[in-house]
Structure formats: structure tokens, C-alpha cells
mmCIF file of C-alpha atoms in Angstrom:
data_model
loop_
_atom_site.group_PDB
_atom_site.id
_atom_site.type_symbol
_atom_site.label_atom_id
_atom_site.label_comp_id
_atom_site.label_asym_id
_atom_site.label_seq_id
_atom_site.Cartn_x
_atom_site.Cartn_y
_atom_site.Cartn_z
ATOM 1 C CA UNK P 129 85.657 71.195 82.027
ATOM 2 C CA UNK P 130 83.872 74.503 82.113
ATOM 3 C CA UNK P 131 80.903 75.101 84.627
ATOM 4 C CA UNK P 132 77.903 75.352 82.960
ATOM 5 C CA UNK P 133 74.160 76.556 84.671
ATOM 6 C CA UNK P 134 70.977 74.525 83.850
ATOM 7 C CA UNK P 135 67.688 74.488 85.160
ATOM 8 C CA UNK P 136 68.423 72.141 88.057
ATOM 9 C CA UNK P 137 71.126 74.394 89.402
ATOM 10 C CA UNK P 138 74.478 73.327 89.918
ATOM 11 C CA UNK P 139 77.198 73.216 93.187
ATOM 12 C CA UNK P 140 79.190 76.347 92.638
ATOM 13 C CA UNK P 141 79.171 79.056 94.439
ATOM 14 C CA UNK P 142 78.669 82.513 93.081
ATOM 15 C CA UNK P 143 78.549 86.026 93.675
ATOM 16 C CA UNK P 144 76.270 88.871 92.585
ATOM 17 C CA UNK P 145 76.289 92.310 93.437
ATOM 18 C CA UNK P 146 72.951 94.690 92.722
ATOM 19 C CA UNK P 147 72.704 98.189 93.190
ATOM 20 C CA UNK P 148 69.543 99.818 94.578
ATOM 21 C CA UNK P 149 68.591 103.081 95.793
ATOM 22 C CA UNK P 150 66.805 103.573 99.475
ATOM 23 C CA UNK P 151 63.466 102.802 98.172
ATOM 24 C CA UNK P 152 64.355 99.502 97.009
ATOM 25 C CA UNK P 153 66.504 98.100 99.568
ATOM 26 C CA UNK P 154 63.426 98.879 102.055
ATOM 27 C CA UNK P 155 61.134 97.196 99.961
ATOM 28 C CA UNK P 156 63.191 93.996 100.057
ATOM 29 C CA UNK P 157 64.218 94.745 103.744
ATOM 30 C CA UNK P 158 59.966 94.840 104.565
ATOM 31 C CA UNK P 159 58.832 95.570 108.258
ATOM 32 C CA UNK P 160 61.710 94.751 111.125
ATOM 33 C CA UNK P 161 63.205 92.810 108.074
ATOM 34 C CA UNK P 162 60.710 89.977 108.022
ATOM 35 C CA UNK P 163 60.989 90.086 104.271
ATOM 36 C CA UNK P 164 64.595 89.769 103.384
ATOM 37 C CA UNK P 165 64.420 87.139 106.252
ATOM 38 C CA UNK P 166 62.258 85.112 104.235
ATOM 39 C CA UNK P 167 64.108 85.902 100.988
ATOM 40 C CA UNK P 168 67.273 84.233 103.020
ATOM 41 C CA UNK P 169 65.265 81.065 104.284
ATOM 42 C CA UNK P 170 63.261 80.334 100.983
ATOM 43 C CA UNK P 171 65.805 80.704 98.760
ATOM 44 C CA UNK P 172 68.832 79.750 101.141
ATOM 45 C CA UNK P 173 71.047 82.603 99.668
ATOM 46 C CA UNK P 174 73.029 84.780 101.672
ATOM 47 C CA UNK P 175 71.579 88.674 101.446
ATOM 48 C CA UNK P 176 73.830 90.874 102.420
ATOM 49 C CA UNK P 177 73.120 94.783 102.608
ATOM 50 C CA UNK P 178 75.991 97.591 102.726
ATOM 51 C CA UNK P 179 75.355 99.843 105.589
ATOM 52 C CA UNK P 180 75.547 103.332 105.519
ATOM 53 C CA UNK P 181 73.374 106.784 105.202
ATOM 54 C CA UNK P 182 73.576 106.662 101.364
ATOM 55 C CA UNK P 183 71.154 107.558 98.398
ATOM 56 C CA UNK P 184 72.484 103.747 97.102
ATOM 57 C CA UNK P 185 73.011 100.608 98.586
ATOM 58 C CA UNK P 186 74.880 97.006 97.531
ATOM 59 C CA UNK P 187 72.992 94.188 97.888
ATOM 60 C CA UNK P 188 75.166 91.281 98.120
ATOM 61 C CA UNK P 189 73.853 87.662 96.811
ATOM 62 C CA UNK P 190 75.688 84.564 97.553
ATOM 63 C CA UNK P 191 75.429 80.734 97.251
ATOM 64 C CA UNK P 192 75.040 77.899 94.716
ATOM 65 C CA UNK P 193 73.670 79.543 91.552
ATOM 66 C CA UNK P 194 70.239 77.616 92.210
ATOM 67 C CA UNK P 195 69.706 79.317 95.316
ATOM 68 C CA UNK P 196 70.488 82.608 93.690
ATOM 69 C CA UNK P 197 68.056 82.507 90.445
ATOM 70 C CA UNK P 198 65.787 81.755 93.672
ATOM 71 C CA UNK P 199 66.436 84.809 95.623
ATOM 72 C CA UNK P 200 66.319 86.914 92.158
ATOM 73 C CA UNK P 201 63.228 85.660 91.822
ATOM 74 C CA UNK P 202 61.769 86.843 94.519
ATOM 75 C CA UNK P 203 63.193 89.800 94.472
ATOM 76 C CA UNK P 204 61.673 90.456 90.902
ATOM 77 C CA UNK P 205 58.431 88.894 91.838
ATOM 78 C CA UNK P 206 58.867 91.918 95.269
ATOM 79 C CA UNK P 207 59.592 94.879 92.443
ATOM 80 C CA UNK P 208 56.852 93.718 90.537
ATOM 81 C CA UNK P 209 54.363 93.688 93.449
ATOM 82 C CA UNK P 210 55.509 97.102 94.341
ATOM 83 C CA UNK P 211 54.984 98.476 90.810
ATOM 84 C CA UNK P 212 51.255 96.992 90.683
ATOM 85 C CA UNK P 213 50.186 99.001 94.090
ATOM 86 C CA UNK P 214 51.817 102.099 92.965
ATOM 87 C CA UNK P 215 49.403 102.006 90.023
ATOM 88 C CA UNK P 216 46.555 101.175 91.939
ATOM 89 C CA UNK P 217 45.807 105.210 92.048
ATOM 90 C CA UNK P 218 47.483 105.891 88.762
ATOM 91 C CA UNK P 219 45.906 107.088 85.768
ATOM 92 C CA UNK P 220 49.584 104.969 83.484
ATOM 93 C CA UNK P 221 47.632 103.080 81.578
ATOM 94 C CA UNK P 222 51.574 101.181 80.497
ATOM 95 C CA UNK P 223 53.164 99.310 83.410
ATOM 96 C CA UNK P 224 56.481 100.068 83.719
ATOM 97 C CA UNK P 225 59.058 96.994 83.682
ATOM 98 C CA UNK P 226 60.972 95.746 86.768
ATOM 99 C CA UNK P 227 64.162 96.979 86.949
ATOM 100 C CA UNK P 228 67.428 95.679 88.738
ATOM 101 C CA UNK P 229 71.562 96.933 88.409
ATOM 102 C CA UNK P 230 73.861 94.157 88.207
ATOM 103 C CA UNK P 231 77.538 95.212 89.407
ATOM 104 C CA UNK P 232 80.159 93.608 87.302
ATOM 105 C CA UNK P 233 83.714 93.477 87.184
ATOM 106 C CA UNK P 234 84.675 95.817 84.027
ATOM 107 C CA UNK P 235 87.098 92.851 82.768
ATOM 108 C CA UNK P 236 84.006 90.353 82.542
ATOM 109 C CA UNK P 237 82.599 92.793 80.954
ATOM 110 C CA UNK P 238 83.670 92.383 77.161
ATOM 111 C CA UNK P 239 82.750 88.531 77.806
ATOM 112 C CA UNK P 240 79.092 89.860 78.695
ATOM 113 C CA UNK P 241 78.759 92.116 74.966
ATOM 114 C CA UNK P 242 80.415 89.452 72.643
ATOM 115 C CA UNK P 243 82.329 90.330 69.327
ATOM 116 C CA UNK P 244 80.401 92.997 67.375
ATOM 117 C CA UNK P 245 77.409 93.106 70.546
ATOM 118 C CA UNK P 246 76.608 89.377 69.924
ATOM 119 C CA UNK P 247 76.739 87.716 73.422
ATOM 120 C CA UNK P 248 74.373 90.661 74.627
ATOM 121 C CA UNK P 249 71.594 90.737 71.428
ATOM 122 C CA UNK P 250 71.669 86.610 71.472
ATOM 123 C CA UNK P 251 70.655 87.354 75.596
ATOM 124 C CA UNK P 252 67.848 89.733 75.066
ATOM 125 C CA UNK P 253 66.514 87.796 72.016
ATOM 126 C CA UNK P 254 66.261 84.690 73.866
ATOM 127 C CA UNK P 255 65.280 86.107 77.281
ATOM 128 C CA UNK P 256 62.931 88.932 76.343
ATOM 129 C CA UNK P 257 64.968 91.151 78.636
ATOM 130 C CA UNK P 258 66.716 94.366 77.965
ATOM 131 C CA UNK P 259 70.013 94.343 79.137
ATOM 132 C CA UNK P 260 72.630 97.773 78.729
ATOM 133 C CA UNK P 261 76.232 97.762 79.631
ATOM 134 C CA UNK P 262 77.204 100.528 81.072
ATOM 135 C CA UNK P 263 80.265 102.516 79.146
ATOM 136 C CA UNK P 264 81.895 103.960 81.999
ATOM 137 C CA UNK P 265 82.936 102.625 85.234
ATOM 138 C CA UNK P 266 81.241 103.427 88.514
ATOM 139 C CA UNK P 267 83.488 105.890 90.497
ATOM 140 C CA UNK P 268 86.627 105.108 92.128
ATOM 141 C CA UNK P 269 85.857 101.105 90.758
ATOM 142 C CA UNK P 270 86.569 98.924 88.518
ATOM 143 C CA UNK P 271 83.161 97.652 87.902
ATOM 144 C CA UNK P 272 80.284 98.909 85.765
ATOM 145 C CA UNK P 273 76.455 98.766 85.910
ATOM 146 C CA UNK P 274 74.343 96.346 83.913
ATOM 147 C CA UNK P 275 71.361 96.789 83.904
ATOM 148 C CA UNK P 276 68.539 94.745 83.341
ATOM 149 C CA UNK P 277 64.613 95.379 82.912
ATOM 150 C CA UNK P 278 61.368 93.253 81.777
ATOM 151 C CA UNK P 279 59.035 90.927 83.648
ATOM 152 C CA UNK P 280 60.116 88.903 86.310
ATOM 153 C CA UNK P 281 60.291 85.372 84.120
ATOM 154 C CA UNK P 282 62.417 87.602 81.452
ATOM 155 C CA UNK P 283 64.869 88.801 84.101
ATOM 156 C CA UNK P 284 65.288 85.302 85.953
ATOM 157 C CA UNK P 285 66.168 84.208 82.819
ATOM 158 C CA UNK P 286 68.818 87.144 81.924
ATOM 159 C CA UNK P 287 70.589 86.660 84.939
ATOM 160 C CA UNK P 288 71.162 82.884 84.644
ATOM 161 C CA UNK P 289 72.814 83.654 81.093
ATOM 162 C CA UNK P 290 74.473 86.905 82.865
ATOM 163 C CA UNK P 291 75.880 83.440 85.353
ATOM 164 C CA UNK P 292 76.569 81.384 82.743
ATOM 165 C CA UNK P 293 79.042 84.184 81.246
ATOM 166 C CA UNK P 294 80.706 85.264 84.768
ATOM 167 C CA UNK P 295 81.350 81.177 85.339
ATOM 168 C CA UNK P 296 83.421 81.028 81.740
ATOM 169 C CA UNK P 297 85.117 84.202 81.892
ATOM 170 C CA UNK P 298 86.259 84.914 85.328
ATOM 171 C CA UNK P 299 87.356 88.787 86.101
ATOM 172 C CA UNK P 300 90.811 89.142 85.315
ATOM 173 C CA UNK P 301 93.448 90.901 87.513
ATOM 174 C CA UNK P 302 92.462 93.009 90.913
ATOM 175 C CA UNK P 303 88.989 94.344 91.246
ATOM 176 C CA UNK P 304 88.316 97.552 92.786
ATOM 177 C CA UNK P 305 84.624 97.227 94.108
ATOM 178 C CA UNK P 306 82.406 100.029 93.697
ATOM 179 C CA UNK P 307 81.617 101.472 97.119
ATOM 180 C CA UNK P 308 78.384 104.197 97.249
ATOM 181 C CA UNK P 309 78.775 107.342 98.802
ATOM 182 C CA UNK P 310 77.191 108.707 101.454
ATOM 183 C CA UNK P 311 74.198 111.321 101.232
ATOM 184 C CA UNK P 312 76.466 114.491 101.538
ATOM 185 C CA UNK P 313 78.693 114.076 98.786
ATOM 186 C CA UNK P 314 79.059 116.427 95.682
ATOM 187 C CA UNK P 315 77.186 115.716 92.901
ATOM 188 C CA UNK P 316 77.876 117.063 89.729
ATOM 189 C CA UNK P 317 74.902 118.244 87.193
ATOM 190 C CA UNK P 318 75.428 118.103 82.922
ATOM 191 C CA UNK P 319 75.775 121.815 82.515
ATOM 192 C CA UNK P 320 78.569 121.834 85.071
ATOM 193 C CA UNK P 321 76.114 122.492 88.003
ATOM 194 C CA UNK P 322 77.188 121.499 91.084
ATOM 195 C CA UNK P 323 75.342 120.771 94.672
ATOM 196 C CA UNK P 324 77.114 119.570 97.698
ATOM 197 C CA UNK P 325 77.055 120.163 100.990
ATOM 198 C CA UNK P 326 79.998 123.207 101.634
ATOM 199 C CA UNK P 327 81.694 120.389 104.450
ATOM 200 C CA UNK P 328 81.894 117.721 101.686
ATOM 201 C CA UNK P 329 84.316 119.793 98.731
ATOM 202 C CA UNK P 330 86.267 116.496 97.792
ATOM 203 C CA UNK P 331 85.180 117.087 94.391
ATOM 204 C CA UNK P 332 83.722 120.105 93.982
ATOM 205 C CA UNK P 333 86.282 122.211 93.203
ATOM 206 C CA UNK P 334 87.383 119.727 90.077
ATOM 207 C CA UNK P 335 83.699 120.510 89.122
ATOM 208 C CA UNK P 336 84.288 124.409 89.377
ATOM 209 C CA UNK P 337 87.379 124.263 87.018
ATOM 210 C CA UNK P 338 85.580 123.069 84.281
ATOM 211 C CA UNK P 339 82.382 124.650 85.182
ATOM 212 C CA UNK P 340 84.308 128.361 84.806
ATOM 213 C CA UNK P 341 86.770 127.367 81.907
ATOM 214 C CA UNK P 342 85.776 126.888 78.039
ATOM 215 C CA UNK P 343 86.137 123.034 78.388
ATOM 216 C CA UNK P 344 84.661 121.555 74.966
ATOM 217 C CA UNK P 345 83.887 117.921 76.347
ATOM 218 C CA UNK P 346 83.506 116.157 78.747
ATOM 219 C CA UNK P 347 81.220 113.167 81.014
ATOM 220 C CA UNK P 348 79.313 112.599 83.648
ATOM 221 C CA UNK P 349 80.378 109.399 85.609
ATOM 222 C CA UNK P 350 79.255 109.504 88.782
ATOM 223 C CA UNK P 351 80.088 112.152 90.839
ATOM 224 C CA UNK P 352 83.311 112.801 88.673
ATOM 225 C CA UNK P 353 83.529 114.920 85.797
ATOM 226 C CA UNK P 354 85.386 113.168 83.214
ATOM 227 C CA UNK P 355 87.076 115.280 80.398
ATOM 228 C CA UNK P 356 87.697 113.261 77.262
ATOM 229 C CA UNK P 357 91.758 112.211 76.760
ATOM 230 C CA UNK P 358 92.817 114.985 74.994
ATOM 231 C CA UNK P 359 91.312 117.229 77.379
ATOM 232 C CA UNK P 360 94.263 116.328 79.913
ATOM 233 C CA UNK P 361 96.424 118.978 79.029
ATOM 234 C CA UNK P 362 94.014 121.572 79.694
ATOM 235 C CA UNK P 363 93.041 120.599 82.809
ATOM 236 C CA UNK P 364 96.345 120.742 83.733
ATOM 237 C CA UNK P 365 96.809 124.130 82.655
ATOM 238 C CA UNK P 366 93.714 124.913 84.437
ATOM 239 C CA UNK P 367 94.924 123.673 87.534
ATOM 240 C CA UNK P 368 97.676 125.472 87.629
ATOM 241 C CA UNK P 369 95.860 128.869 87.057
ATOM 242 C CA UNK P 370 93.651 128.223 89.889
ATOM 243 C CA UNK P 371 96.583 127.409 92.480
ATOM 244 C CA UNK P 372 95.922 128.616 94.723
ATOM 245 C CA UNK P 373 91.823 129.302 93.748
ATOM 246 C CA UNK P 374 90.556 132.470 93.481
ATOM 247 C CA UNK P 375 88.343 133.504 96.543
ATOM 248 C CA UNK P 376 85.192 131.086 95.721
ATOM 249 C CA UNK P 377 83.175 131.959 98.593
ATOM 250 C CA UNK P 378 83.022 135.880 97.059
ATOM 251 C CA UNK P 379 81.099 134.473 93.756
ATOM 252 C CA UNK P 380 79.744 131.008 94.464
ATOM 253 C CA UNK P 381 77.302 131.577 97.898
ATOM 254 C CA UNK P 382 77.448 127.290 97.860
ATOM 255 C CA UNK P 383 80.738 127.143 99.003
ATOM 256 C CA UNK P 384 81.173 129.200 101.549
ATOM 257 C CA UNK P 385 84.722 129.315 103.216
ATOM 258 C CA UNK P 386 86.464 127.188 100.046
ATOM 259 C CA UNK P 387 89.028 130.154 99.535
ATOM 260 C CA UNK P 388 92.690 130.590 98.043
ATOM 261 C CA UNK P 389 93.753 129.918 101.795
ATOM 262 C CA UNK P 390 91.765 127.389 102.780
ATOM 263 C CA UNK P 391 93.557 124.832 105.000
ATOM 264 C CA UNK P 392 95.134 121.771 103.766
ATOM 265 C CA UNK P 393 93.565 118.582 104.027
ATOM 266 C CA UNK P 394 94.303 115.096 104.175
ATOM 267 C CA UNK P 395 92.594 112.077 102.496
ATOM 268 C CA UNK P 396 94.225 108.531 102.169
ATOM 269 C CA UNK P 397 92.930 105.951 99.126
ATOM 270 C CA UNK P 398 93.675 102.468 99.205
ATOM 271 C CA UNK P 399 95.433 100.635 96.246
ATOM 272 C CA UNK P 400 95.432 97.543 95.595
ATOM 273 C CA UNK P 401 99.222 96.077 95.423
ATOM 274 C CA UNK P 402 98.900 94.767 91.672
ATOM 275 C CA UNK P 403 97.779 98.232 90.385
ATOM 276 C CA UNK P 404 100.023 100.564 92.393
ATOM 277 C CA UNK P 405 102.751 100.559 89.541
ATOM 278 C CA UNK P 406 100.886 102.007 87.194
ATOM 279 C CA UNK P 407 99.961 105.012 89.673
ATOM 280 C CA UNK P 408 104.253 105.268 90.299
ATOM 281 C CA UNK P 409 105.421 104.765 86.582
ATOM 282 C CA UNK P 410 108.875 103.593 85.702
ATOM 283 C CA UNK P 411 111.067 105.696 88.263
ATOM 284 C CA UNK P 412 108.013 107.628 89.974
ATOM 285 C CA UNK P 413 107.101 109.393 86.447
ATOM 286 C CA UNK P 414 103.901 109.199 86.579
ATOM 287 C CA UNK P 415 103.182 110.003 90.374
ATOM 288 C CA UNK P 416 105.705 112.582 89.882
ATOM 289 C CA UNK P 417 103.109 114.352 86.838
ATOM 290 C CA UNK P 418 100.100 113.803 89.064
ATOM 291 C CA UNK P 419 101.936 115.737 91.979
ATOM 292 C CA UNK P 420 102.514 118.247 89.186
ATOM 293 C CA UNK P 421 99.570 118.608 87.922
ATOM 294 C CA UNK P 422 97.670 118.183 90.884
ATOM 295 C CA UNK P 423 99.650 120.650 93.417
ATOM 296 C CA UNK P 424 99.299 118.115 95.941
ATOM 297 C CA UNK P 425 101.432 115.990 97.938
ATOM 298 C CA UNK P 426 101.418 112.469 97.626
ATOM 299 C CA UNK P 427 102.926 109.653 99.762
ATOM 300 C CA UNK P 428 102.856 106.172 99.067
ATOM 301 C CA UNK P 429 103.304 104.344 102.147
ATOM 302 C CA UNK P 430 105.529 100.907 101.891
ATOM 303 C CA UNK P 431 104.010 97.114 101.691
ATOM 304 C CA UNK P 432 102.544 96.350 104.411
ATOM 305 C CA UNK P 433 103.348 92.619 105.514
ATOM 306 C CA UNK P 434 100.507 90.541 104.475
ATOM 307 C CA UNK P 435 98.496 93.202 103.201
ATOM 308 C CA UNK P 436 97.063 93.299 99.871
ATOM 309 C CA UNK P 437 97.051 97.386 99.021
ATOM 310 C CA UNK P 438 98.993 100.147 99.313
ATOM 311 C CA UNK P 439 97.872 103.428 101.322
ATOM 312 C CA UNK P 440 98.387 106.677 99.290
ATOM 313 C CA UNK P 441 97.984 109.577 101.172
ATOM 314 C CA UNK P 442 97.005 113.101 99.396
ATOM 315 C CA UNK P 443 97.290 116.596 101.147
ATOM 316 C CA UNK P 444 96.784 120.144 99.558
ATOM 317 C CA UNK P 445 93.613 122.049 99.705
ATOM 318 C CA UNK P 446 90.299 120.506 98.285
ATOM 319 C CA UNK P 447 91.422 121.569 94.744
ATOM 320 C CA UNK P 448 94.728 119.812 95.113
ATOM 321 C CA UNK P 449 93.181 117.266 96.481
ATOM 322 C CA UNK P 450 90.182 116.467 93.715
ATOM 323 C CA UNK P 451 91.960 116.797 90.813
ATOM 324 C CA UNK P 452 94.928 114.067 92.455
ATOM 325 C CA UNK P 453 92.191 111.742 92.859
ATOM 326 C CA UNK P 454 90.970 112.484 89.492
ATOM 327 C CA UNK P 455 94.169 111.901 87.840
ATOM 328 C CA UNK P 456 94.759 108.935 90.191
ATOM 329 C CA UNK P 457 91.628 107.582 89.000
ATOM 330 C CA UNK P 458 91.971 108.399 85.150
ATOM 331 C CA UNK P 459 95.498 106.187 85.738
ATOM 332 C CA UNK P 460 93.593 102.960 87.140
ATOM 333 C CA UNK P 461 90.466 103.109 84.635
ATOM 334 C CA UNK P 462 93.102 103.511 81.377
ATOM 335 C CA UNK P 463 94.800 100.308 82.958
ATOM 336 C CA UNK P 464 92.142 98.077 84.029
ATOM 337 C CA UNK P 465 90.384 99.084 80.808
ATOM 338 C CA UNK P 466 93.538 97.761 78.613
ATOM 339 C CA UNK P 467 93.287 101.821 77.035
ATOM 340 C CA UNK P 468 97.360 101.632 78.267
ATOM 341 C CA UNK P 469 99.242 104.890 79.505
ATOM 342 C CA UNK P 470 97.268 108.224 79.296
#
């Protein structure tokens, strides 16, 4: 018999991940944490939040689902609050809605729309809520964003559907949880525009090749840009005309040092075991076209015992390097996504 949620909550234990930028996570923190305290002891959820110096945070909720519509409401009821004493001196005469990010696995996600957008429209007509799926995965993840705005009663009720849909369709295969970066990574403009800090190039120089070249289309997802499918074989061509790169630092004053001889790096990913063939291919083909493509070298370090991923280590220079994890990426999002080989 499937779980099912109802109004006077039910023994199972769940898990739901929010995503909230600094502002947020201090306003449900509160002074020397006396409000998240209470959050935990009212509701009797655990609240867990990710450490780290970054412009986004995870905020994990866990317990029976009663004690989680519970701390969601209070953390709704918290937003709320906060919008009403930022308007205090406003001249808005429209109160913006309360806002919160869901995190969910991208395979629960089809459960979540419904054939034809169903599931979703029968959610915000009988909540009040708006709801959006997010089409693209958060970086180097398999999860997406959903996110979810209204009043606080509206919301409540969203997110107990939103349970109600994660209890009956459980994510399917490995999930790679989306993990924020810190503060000083490269973030990548529409336009092409790039800012990072010169230190932190991981992906900046994937940004410069299409920023330079005649690239028809492509995404923003994250702090990757994403060319569409057929875009793959430029890139590659692209890549290999700019190994090694031409002497950035000469025309682009934000990268100073990020030269044709720059020194080569080093940066390890982890894999989960279950989705490390489709990074090797049948006979190493594919991680034989991203080491082609990419200019970099790539190890694959053996099964660890007990261990439930695989350690991939990249080294080239921070082009090589970006547009491996790119393609390394691109390989896991076509497979989790069911979109099948690229």
C-alpha cells in the first residue's frame, strides 16, 4: 500500500532540501540562532544548514512529514514577516509573495508535472500556489529547482502535495546532490560576460570560447554555459583552435596570468559507481572523445572497496580542464535525463 499524507500527518520519514541565498538563511538562523532553535523544538524537525562562504545555502529538513509541513510553516510564516517590515518604509503599494526553492531529484521530477502539465496545474489550482519546474538541472547535479511562491497557507499546502508526489514516485537510480559554490567562483552573464575572480578560472575559459566564437545558441545553467546538442561539434572544433589559448591576459585585463603556458592543474570529481559507465563508454569510447576533445588528461581511479563513487581526476590547463568537466557533465545530464548518448 502506497503512503499517502493527510492532515494528521503520518510516520514516515522524509526529506526536503530548500535553497536560499545569505539573506534568507540568516533570517531563519535569527540572533546566535535562537530562531532556527525554535524552528527545531516547535516543529521537532531536524534543520540542517550547509556550511560554507557561499552566495547560496541548503537547508536540509527532516522528520515525519507532520513535523515538516510544521517547520515549513514557520518558515513561510518567518519570510512573510520579513516581507511586511521591509515595506514598512516602502512606497509598493503590491506585497510581493513568499518565496521558497525546493531541490528535487530530476527523476521525481516528471512525477511532479504529470502527462501534458497535469499533476502541476491540478497543484496550483487547488493550492493557490505557483509552482515552476525548473528545465535544466542545477550544476554538476542531478536535481532541479522548484520553486514555489504565494501566501504562507498556499505554500503549506503546495508542499504537502509536492510530499504526497515524492512518497509515490521515489527518485530513481543515483542522485547527484546539488552542492553551491563558494563566493569566488565564475559566473557567467547572457551575453557571454564573464566575472570571476582571476584565482578561480575553472570555468572561465569554457565561457571565453564561446564568448569570442560565432556560437548561435546556447544556455545559461548555472555557472555553465550550455550550448544546445548540435552545438557539440563546434565546441570541439573550438577547443582545439584554442589549444593551447591565445595569450588572454594581453586582451582580457580580468584574467590576468591565464596564458597559452599557463601551468597545468589538477581537479578530481567524484562519480558515483552506477553512472561511471556512461562517462567510459563501451571500451573507453566515450572517455577516450572527452580526452579528445577536451585536451586533458583523465584518470579514472579503480573501485574503491566499499565505496560508492569513483574518483576521476582531470589535469591540463584551466581550458582543458573546463571544457572536460563540461563534457563530463553534458554525459551525466543526457543519462540521468533518459536523452541517451550525446
Amino acid at each position: 500500500m502506497e503512503p499517502k499524507v493527510n492532515e494528521g500527518g503520518l510516520n514516515v520519514t522524509l526529506t526536503i532540501r530548500l535553497l536560499m541565498h545569505g539573506k534568507e538563511v540568516g533570517s531563519i538562523i535569527g540572533k546566535k540562532g535562537e530562531t532556527v532553535k525554535k524552528m527545531r523544538e516547535e516543529s521537532g524537525a531536524r534543520i540542517n544548514i550547509s556550511e560554507g562562504n557561499c552566495p547560496e545555502r541548503i537547508v536540509t529538513i527532516t522528520g515525519p512529514t507532520d513535523a515538516i509541513f510544521k517547520a515549513f510553516a514557520m518558515i513561510a510564516f518567518k519570510f512573510e514577516e520579513d516581507i511586511d517590515n521591509s515595506m514598512t518604509n516602502s512606497t509598493a503599494t503590491s506585497k510581493p509573495p513568499v518565496t521558497l526553492r525546493l531541490v528535487v531529484p530530476a527523476s521525481q521530477c516528471g512525477s511532479l508535472i504529470g502527462k501534458g502539465g497535469s499533476k502541476i496545474k491540478e497543484i496550483r489550482e487547488s493550492t493557490g500556489a505557483q509552482v515552476q519546474v525548473a528545465g535544466d538541472m542545477l550544476p554538476n547535479s542531478t536535481e532541479r529547482a522548484v520553486t514555489i511562491s504565494g501566501m504562507p497557507d498556499a505554500i503549506i499546502q503546495c508542499v504537502k502535495q509536492i510530499c504526497v508526489v515524492m512518497l509515490e514516485s521515489p527518485p530513481k537510480g543515483a542522485t547527484i546532490p546539488y552542492r553551491p559554490k563558494p563566493a569566488s567562483a565564475p559566473v557567467i552573464f547572457a551575453g557571454g560576460q564573464v566575472r570571476a575572480d582571476p584565482l578561480s578560472a575553472s570555468a572561465a575559459n569554457l565561457s571565453l570560447l564561446l564568448q569570442h566564437q560565432p556560437l548561435p545558441a546556447y544556455t545559461i545553467q548555472g555557472q555553465y554555459a550550455i550550448p544546445h546538442p548540435d552545438q557539440l561539434t563546434k565546441l570541439h572544433q573550438l577547443a582545439m583552435q584554442h589549444t593551447p589559448f591565445t595569450p588572454l591576459g594581453q586582451t582580457t585585463p580580468g584574467f590576468p596570468g591565464m596564458d597559452g603556458n599557463s601551468p597545468a592543474s589538477t581537479h578530481e570529481l567524484a562519480i558515483p559507481n552506477d553512472l561511471i559507465g556512461c562517462i567510459i563508454g563501451r571500451q573507453g569510447s566515450k572517455i577516450n572523445e572527452i580526452r579528445q576533445m577536451s585536451g586533458a588528461q583523465i584518470k579514472i581511479a579503480n573501485a574503491a572497496e566499499g565505496s560508492t563513487e569513483r574518483q576521476i581526476t582531470i589535469t591540463g590547463s584551466p581550458a582543458n580542464i573546463s571544457l572536460a568537466q563540461y563534457l563530463i557533465n553534458a554525459r551525466l545530464t543526457s543519462e540521468v535525463s533518459g536523452m541517451g548518448p550525446l
